[in-house]
One Martini backbone bead per residue (centre of mass of N, CA, C, O) as a GRO file, in nm:
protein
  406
    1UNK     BB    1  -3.300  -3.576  -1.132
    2UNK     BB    2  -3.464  -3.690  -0.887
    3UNK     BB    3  -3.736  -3.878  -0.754
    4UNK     BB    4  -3.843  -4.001  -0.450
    5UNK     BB    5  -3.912  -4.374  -0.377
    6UNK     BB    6  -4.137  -4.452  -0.194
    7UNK     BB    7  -4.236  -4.697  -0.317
    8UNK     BB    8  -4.231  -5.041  -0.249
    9UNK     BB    9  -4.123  -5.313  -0.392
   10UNK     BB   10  -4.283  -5.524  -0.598
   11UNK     BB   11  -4.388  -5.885  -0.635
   12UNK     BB   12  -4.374  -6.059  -0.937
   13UNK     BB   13  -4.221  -6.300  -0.864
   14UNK     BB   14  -4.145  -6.668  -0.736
   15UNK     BB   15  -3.935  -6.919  -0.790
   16UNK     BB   16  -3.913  -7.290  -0.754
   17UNK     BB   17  -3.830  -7.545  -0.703
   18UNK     BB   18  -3.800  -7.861  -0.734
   19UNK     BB   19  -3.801  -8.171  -0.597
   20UNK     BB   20  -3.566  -8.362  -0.546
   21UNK     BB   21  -3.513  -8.718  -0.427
   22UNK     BB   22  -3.186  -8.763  -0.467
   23UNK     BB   23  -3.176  -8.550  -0.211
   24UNK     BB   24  -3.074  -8.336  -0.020
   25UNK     BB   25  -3.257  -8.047   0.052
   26UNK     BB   26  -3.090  -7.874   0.284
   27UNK     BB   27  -2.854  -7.913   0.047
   28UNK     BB   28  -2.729  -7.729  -0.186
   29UNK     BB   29  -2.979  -7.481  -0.254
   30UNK     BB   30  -2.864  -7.267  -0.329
   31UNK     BB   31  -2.870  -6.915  -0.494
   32UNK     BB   32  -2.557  -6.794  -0.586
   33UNK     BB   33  -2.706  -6.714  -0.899
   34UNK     BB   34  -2.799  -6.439  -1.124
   35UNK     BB   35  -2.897  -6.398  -1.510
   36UNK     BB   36  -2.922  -6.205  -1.767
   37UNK     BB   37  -2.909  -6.115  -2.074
   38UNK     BB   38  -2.783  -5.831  -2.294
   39UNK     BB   39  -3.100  -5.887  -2.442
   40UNK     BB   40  -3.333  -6.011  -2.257
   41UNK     BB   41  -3.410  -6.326  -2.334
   42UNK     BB   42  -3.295  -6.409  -2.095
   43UNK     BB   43  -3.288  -6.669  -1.782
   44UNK     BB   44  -3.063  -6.732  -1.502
   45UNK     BB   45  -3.070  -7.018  -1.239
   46UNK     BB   46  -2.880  -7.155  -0.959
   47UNK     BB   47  -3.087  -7.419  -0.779
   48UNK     BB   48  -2.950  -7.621  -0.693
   49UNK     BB   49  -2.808  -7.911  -0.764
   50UNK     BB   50  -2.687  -7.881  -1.055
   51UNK     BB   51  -2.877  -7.635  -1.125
   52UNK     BB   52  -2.939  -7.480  -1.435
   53UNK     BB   53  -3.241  -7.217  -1.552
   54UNK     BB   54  -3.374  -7.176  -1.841
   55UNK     BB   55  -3.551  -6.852  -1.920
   56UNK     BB   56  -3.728  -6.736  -2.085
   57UNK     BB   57  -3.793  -6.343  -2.172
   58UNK     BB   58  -4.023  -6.320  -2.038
   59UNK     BB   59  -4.279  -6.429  -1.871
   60UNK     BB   60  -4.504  -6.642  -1.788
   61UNK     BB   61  -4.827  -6.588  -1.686
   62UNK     BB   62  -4.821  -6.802  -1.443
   63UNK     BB   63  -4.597  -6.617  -1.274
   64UNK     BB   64  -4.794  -6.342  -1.304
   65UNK     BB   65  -4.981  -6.168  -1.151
   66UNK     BB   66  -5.243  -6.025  -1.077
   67UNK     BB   67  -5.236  -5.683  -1.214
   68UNK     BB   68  -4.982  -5.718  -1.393
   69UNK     BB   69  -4.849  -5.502  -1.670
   70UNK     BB   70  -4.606  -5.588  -1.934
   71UNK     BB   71  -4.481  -5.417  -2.221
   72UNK     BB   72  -4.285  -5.701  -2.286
   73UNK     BB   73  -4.497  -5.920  -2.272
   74UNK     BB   74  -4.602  -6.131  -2.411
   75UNK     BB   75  -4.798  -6.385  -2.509
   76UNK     BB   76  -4.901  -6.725  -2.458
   77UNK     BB   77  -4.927  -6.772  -2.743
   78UNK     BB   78  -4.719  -6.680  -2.842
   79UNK     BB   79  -4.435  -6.838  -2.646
   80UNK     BB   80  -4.582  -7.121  -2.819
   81UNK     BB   81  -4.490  -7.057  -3.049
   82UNK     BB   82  -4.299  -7.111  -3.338
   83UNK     BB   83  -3.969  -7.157  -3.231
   84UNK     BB   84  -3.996  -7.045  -2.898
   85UNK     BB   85  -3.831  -7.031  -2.661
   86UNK     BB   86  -3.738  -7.292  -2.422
   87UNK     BB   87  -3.690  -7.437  -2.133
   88UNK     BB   88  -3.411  -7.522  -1.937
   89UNK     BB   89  -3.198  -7.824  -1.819
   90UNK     BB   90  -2.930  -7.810  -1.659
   91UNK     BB   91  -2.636  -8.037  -1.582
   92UNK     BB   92  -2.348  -7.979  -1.396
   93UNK     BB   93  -2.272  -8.203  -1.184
   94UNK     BB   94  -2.238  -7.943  -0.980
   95UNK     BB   95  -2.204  -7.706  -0.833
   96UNK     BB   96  -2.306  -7.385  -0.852
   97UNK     BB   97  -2.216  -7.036  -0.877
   98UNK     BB   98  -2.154  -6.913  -1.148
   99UNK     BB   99  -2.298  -6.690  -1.384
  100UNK     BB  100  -2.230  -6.589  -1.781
  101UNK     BB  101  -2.300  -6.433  -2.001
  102UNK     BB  102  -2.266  -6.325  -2.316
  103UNK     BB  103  -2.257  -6.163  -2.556
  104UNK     BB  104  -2.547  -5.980  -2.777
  105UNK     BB  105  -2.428  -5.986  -3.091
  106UNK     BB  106  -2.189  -6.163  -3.244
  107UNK     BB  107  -1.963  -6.101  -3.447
  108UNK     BB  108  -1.859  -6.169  -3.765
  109UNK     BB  109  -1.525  -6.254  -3.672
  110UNK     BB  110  -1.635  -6.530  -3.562
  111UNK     BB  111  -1.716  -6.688  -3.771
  112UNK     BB  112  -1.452  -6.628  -3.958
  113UNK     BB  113  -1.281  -6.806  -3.770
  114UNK     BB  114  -1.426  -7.068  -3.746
  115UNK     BB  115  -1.409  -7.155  -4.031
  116UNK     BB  116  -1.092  -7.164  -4.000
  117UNK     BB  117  -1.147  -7.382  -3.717
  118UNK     BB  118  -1.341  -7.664  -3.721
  119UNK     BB  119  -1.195  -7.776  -3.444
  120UNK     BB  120  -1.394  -7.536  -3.292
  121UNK     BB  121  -1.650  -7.468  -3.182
  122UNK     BB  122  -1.938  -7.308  -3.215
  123UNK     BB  123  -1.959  -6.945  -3.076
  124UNK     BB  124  -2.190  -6.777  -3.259
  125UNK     BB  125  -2.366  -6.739  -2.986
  126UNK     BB  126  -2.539  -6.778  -2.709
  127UNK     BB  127  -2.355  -6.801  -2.370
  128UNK     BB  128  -2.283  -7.016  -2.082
  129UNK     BB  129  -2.159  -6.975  -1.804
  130UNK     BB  130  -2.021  -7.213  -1.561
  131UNK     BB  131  -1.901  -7.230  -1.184
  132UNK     BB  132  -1.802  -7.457  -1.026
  133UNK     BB  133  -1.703  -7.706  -0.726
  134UNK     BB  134  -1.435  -7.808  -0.907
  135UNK     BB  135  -1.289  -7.569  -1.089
  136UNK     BB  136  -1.519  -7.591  -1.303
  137UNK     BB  137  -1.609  -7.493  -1.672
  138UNK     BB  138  -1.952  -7.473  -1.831
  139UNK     BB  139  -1.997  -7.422  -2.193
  140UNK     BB  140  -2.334  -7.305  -2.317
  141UNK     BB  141  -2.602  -7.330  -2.514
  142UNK     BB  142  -2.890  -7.157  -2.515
  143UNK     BB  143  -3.071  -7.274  -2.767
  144UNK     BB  144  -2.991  -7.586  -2.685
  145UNK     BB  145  -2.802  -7.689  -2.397
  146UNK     BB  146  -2.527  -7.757  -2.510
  147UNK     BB  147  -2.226  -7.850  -2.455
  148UNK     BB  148  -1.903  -7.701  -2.545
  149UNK     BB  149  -1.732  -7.680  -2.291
  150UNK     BB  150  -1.456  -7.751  -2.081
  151UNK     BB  151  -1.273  -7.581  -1.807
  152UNK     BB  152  -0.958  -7.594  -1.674
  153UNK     BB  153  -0.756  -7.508  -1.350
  154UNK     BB  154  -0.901  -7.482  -1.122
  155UNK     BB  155  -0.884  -7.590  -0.773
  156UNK     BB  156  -1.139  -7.453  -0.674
  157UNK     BB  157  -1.418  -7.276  -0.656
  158UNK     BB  158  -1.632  -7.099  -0.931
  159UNK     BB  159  -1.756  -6.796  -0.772
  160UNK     BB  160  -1.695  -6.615  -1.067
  161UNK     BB  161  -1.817  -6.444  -1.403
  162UNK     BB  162  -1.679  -6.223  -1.688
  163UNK     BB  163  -1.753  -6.092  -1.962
  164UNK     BB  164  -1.693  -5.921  -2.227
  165UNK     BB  165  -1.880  -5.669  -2.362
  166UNK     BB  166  -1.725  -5.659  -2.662
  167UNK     BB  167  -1.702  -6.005  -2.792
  168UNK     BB  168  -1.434  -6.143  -2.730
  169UNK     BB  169  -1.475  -6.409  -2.555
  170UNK     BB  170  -1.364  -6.297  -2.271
  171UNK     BB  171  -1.278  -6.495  -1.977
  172UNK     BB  172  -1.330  -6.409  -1.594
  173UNK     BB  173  -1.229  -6.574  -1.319
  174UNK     BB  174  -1.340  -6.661  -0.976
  175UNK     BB  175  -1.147  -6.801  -0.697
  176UNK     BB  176  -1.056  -7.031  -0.419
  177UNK     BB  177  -0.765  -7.045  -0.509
  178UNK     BB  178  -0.674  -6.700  -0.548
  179UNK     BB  179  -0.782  -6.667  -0.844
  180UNK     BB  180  -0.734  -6.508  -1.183
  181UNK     BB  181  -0.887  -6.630  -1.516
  182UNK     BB  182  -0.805  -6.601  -1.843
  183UNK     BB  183  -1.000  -6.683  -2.151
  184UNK     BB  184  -1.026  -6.795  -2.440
  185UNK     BB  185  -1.281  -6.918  -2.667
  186UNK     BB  186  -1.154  -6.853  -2.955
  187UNK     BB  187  -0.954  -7.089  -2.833
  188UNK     BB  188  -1.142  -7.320  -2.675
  189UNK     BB  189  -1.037  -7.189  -2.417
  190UNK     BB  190  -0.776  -7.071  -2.360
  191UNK     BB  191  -0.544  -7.006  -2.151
  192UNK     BB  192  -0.350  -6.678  -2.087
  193UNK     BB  193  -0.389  -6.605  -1.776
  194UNK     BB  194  -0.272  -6.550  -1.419
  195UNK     BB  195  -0.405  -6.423  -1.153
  196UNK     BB  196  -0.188  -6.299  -0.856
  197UNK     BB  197  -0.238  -6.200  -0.477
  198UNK     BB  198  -0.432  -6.305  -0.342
  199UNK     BB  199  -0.514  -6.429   0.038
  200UNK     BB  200  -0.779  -6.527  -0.045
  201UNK     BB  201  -1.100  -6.578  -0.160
  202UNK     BB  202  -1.286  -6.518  -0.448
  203UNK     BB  203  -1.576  -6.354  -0.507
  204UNK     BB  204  -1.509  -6.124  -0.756
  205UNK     BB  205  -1.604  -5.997  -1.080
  206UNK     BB  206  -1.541  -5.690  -1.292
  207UNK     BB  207  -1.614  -5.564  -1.604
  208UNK     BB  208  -1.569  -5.265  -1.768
  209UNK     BB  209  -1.737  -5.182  -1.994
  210UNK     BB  210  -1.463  -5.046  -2.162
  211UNK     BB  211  -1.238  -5.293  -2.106
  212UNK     BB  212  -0.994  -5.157  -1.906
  213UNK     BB  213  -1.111  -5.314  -1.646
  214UNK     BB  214  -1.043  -5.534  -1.340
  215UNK     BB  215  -1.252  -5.646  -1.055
  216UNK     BB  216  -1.156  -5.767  -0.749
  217UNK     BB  217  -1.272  -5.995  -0.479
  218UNK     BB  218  -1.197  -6.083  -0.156
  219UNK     BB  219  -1.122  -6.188   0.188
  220UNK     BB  220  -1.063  -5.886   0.231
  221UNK     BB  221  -1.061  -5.507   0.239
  222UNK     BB  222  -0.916  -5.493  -0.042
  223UNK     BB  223  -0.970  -5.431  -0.400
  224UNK     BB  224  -0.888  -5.483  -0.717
  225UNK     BB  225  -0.688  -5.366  -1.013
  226UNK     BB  226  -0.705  -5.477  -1.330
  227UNK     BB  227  -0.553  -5.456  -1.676
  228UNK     BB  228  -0.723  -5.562  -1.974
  229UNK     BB  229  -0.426  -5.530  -2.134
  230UNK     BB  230  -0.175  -5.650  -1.938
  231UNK     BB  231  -0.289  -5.782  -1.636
  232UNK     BB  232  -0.199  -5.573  -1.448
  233UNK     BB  233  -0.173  -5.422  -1.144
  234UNK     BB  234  -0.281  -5.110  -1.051
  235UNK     BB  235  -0.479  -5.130  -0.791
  236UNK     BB  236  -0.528  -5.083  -0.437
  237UNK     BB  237  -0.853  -5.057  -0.268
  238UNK     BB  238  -0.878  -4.870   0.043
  239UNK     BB  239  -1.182  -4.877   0.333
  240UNK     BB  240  -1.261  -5.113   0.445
  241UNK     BB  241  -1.340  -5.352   0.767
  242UNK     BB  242  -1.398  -5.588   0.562
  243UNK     BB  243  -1.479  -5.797   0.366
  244UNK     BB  244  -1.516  -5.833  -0.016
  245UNK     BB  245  -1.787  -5.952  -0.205
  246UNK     BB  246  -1.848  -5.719  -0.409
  247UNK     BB  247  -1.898  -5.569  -0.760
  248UNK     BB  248  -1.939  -5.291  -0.954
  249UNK     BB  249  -2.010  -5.085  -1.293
  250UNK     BB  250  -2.088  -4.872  -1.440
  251UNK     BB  251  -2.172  -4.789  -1.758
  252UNK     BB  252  -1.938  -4.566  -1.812
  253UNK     BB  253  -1.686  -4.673  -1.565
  254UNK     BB  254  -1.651  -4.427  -1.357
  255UNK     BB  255  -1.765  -4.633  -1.153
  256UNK     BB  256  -1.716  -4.804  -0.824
  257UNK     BB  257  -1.864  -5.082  -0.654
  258UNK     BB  258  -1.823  -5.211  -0.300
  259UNK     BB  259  -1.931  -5.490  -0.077
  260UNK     BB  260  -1.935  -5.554   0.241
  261UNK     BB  261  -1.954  -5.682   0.595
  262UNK     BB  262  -1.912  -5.367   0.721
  263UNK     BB  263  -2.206  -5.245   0.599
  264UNK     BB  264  -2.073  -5.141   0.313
  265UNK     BB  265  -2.069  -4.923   0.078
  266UNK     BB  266  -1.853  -4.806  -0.193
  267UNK     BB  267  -1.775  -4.504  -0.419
  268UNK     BB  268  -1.575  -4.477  -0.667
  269UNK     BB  269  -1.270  -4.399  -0.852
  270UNK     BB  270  -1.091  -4.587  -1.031
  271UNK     BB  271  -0.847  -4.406  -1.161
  272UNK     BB  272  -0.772  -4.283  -0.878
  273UNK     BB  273  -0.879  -4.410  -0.593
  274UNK     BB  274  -1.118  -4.272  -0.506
  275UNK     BB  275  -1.343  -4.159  -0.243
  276UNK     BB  276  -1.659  -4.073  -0.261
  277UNK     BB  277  -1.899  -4.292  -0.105
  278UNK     BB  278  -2.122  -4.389   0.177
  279UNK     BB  279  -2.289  -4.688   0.218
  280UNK     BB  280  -2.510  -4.712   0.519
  281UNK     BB  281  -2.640  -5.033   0.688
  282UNK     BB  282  -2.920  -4.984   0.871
  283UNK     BB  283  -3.084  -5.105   1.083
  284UNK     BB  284  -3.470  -5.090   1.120
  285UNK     BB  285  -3.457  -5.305   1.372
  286UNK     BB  286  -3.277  -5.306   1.639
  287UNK     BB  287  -3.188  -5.531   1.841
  288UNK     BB  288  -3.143  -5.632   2.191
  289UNK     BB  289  -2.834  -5.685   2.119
  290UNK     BB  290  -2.494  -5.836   2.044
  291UNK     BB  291  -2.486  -6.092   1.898
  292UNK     BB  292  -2.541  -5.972   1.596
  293UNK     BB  293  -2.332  -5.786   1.417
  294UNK     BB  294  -2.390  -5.960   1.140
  295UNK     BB  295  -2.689  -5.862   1.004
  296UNK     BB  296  -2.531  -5.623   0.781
  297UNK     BB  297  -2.419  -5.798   0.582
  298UNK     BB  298  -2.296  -5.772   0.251
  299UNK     BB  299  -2.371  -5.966  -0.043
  300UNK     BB  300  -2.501  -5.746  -0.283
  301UNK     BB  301  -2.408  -5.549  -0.599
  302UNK     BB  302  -2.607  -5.319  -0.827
  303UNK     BB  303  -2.623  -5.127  -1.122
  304UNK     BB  304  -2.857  -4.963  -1.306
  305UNK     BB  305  -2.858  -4.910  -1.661
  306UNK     BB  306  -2.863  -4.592  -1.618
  307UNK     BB  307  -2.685  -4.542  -1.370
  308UNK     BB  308  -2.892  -4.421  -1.096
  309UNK     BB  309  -2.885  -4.688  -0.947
  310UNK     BB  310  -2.877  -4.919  -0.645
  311UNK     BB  311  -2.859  -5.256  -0.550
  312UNK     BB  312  -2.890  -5.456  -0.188
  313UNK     BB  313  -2.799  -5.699  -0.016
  314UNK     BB  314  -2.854  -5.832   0.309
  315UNK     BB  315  -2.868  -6.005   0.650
  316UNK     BB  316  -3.164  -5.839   0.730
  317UNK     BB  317  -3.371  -5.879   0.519
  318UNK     BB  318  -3.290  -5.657   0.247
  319UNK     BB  319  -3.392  -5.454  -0.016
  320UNK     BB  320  -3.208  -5.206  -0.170
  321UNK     BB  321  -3.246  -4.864  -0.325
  322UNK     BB  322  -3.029  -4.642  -0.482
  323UNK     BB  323  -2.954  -4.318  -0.536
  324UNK     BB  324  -2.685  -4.195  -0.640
  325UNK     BB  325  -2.733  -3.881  -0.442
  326UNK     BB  326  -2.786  -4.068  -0.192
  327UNK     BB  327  -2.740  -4.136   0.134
  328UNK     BB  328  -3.014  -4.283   0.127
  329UNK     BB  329  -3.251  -4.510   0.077
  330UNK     BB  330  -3.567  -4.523  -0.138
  331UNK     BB  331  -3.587  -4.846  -0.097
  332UNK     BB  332  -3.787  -5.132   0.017
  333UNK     BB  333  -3.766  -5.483   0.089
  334UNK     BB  334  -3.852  -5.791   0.164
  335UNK     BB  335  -3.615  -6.056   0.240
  336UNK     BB  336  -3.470  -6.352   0.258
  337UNK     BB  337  -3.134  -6.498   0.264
  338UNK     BB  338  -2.992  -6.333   0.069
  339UNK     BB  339  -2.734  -6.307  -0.202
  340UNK     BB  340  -2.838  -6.177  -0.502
  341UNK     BB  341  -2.830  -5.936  -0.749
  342UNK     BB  342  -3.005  -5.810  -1.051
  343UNK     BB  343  -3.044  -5.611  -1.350
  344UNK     BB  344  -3.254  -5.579  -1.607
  345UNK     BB  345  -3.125  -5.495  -1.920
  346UNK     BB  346  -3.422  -5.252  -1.921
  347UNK     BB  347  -3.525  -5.251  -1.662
  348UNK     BB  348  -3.808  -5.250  -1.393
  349UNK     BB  349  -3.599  -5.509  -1.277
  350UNK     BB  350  -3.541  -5.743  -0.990
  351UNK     BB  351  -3.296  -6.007  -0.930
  352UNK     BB  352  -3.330  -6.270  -0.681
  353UNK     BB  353  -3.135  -6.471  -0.451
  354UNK     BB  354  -3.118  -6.740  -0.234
  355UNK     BB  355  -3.077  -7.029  -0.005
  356UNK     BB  356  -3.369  -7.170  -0.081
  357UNK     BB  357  -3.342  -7.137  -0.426
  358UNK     BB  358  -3.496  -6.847  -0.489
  359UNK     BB  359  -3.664  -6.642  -0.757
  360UNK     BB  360  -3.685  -6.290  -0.742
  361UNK     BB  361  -3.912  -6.022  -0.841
  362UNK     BB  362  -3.870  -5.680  -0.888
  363UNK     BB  363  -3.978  -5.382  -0.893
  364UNK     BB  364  -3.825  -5.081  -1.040
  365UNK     BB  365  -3.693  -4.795  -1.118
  366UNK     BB  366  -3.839  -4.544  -1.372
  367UNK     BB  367  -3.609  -4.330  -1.559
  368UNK     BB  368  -3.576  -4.049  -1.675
  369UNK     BB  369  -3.289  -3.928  -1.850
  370UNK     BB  370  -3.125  -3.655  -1.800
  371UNK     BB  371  -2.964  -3.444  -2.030
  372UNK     BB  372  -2.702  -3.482  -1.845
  373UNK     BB  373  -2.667  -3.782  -1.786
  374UNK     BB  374  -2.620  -3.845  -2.077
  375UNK     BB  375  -2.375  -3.707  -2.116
  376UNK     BB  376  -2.193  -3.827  -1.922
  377UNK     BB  377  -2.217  -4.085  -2.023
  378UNK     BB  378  -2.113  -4.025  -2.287
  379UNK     BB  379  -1.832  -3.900  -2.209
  380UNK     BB  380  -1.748  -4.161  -1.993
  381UNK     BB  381  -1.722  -4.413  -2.204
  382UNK     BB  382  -1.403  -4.250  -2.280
  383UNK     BB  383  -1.358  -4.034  -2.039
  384UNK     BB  384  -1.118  -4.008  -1.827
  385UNK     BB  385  -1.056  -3.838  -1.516
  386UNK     BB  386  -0.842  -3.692  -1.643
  387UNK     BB  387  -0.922  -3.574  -1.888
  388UNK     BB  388  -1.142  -3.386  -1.783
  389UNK     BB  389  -0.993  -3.244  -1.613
  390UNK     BB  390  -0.815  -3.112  -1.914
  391UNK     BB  391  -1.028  -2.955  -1.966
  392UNK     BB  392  -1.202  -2.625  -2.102
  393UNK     BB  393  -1.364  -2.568  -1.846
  394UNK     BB  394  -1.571  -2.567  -1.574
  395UNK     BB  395  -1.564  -2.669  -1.281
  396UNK     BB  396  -1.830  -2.794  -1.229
  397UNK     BB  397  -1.856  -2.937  -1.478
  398UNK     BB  398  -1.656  -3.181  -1.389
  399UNK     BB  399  -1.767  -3.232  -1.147
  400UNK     BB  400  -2.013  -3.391  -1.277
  401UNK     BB  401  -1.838  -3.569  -1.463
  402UNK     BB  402  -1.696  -3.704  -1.157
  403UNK     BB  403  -1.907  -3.726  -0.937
  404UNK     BB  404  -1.853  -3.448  -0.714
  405UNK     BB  405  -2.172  -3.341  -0.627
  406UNK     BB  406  -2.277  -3.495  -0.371
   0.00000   0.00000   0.00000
């Protein structure tokens, strides 16, 4: 179904912060967070000292490099032509960590609720969510910049946030302070529920696309499962030997990575709680000696949109790119300080985000998915695996469709 990519991606821009003089440069510079809109028309980059910038996308001619041609960026004089989306710089008052787009484009029955509620800001619009360092959340409008909500709950810093992909603008987010709380937006931002059970600070949560399950992540071995349909926790998925810090689900639900400290990403089967794949980071040339044990230690996991590779960050200082099927990188870039990664959601870059405050985008692999693949994304995206293995086919054909030909 693949075809192994040997060339490394190439760095297609840089974006680097302009210097605040009114703050110590060396500190709070972190890039925490990295987020394309799921219409590919925005990117948003948390850039330290409490700044976040919205950048239309794709970007504009003086980012990319010369000898490289996008067929989906503009040119320069559209870009600035009448009416164009132009570049945001929100000031959160605080420190950044996470990041989420809303889907877009907004439901029509959100319109019609704004209506019959007046007294509610309209958010029938692309809007950003932002968990800042003092345990507020920040939605912000995309095409106007505006502050819309300021979200209060949180007791520690809101380390990630996550909306539902299906547009009812529930927002989950994961805290510091060892919960996940769940907000309607549609309702002022009323929060509905609060999940607890972590022992440590949670640093990751991802909602599977079918709106099913909601995975979060703390400083613990194992992660969390809980049901978004009546918020209780389903399982913890135990297998790591050290934190587990990040988590995505596959584009069709059937699959969920999490990446741990313990240099290991793993690749479950959400529904049963099995283990399919371990993906061990390998440094490729080992220290001298046994200093630094956590040299590969992983920092972000995400799944590439047609849900064939796998993009991870480690503190190895290396960006691996890996195919489903296959147990070893098929390529890398080198990257210093790396925090967090994710991709383009059509596909062909990959954005990553530094300690130093900037961000990088590199070319990622871009492939015809076969009509296996088609077919089996189109069949997981509503049946779970036990319905699957239920169905009256032949034996190989679930294996095939629970992922399990590995």
């Amino acid at each position: 179904m693949l075809s192994p990519v040997s060339e490394e991606p190439l760095l297609l821009a840089e974006l680097k912060p302009g210097r605040p003089h009114q703050f110590d440069w060396k500190s709070s510079c972190e890039t925490w967070s990295v987020a394309f809109s799921p219409d590919g028309s925005w990117f948003a980059w948390s850039q330290g000292h409490c700044i976040v910038k919205l950048i239309p996308w794709p970007l504009e001619e003086q980012f990319i490099p010369k000898g490289f041609e996008a067929k989906s960026r503009s040119s320069k004089n559209d870009t600035k032509g009448r009416g164009s989306p132009k570049e945001k710089t929100l000031d959160c008052g605080q420190i950044v960590w996470g990041l989420a787009f809303s889907p877009w484009p907004s439901p029509p029955s959100r319109k019609l609720w704004a209506r019959h509620h007046p007294q509610v800001p309209d958010i029938s619009c692309l809007i950003l969510a932002t968990g800042l360092n003092d345990g507020q959340i920040k939605i912000w409008e995309v095409q106007t910049g505006l502050l819309l909500l300021n979200l209060s709950g949180h007791q520690d810093v809101v380390r990630d946030l996550s909306f539902t992909p299906s547009g009812s603008l529930i927002l989950v987010s994961a805290s510091r302070d060892k919960t996940l709380r769940i907000w309607d937006l549609n309702k002022h931002g009323k929060q509905i529920q609060v999940l607890s059970g972590h022992l440590q600070w949670v640093y990751c949560c991802s909602i599977s696309p079918d709106c099913s399950m909601l995975c979060s992540a703390a400083g613990e071995k194992s992660v969390f499962l809980w049901s978004m349909r009546s918020y209780t926790l389903i399982r913890k998925l135990e297998g790591h030997q050290s934190s587990v810090v990040s988590c995505d689900f596959s584009p069709d639900s059937a699959l969920l990575v999490t990446a741990s400290y313990d240099t290991n990403v793993i690749m479950w089967d959400p529904y049963t709680g099995e283990r399919l794949r371990l993906l061990h980071h390998t440094q490729l040339d080992p220290p001298m000696d046994d200093s630094d044990v956590h040299i590969s230690s992983l920092r972000s996991v995400c799944f590439s949109p047609e849900g064939l590779y796998l993009a991870t960050v480690a503190d190895d200082r290396l960006l691996r790119i890996w195919a489903l099927e296959l147990k070893t990188p098929i390529a890398f870039a080198p990257m210093t300080n790396g925090l967090c990664c994710t991709f383009f959601p059509h596909g062909g870059v990959i954005a990553t985000g530094t300690r130093d405050g900037h961000v990088q985008f590199w070319t990622a692999p871009r492939v015809l998915s076969s009509l296996k693949h088609l077919c089996r994304k189109a069949l997981r995206s509503f049946l779970t695996t036990y319905q699957v293995l239920a169905l009256p086919i032949p034996k190989k054909m679930k294996e095939f469709l629970t992922y399990r030909t590995f």
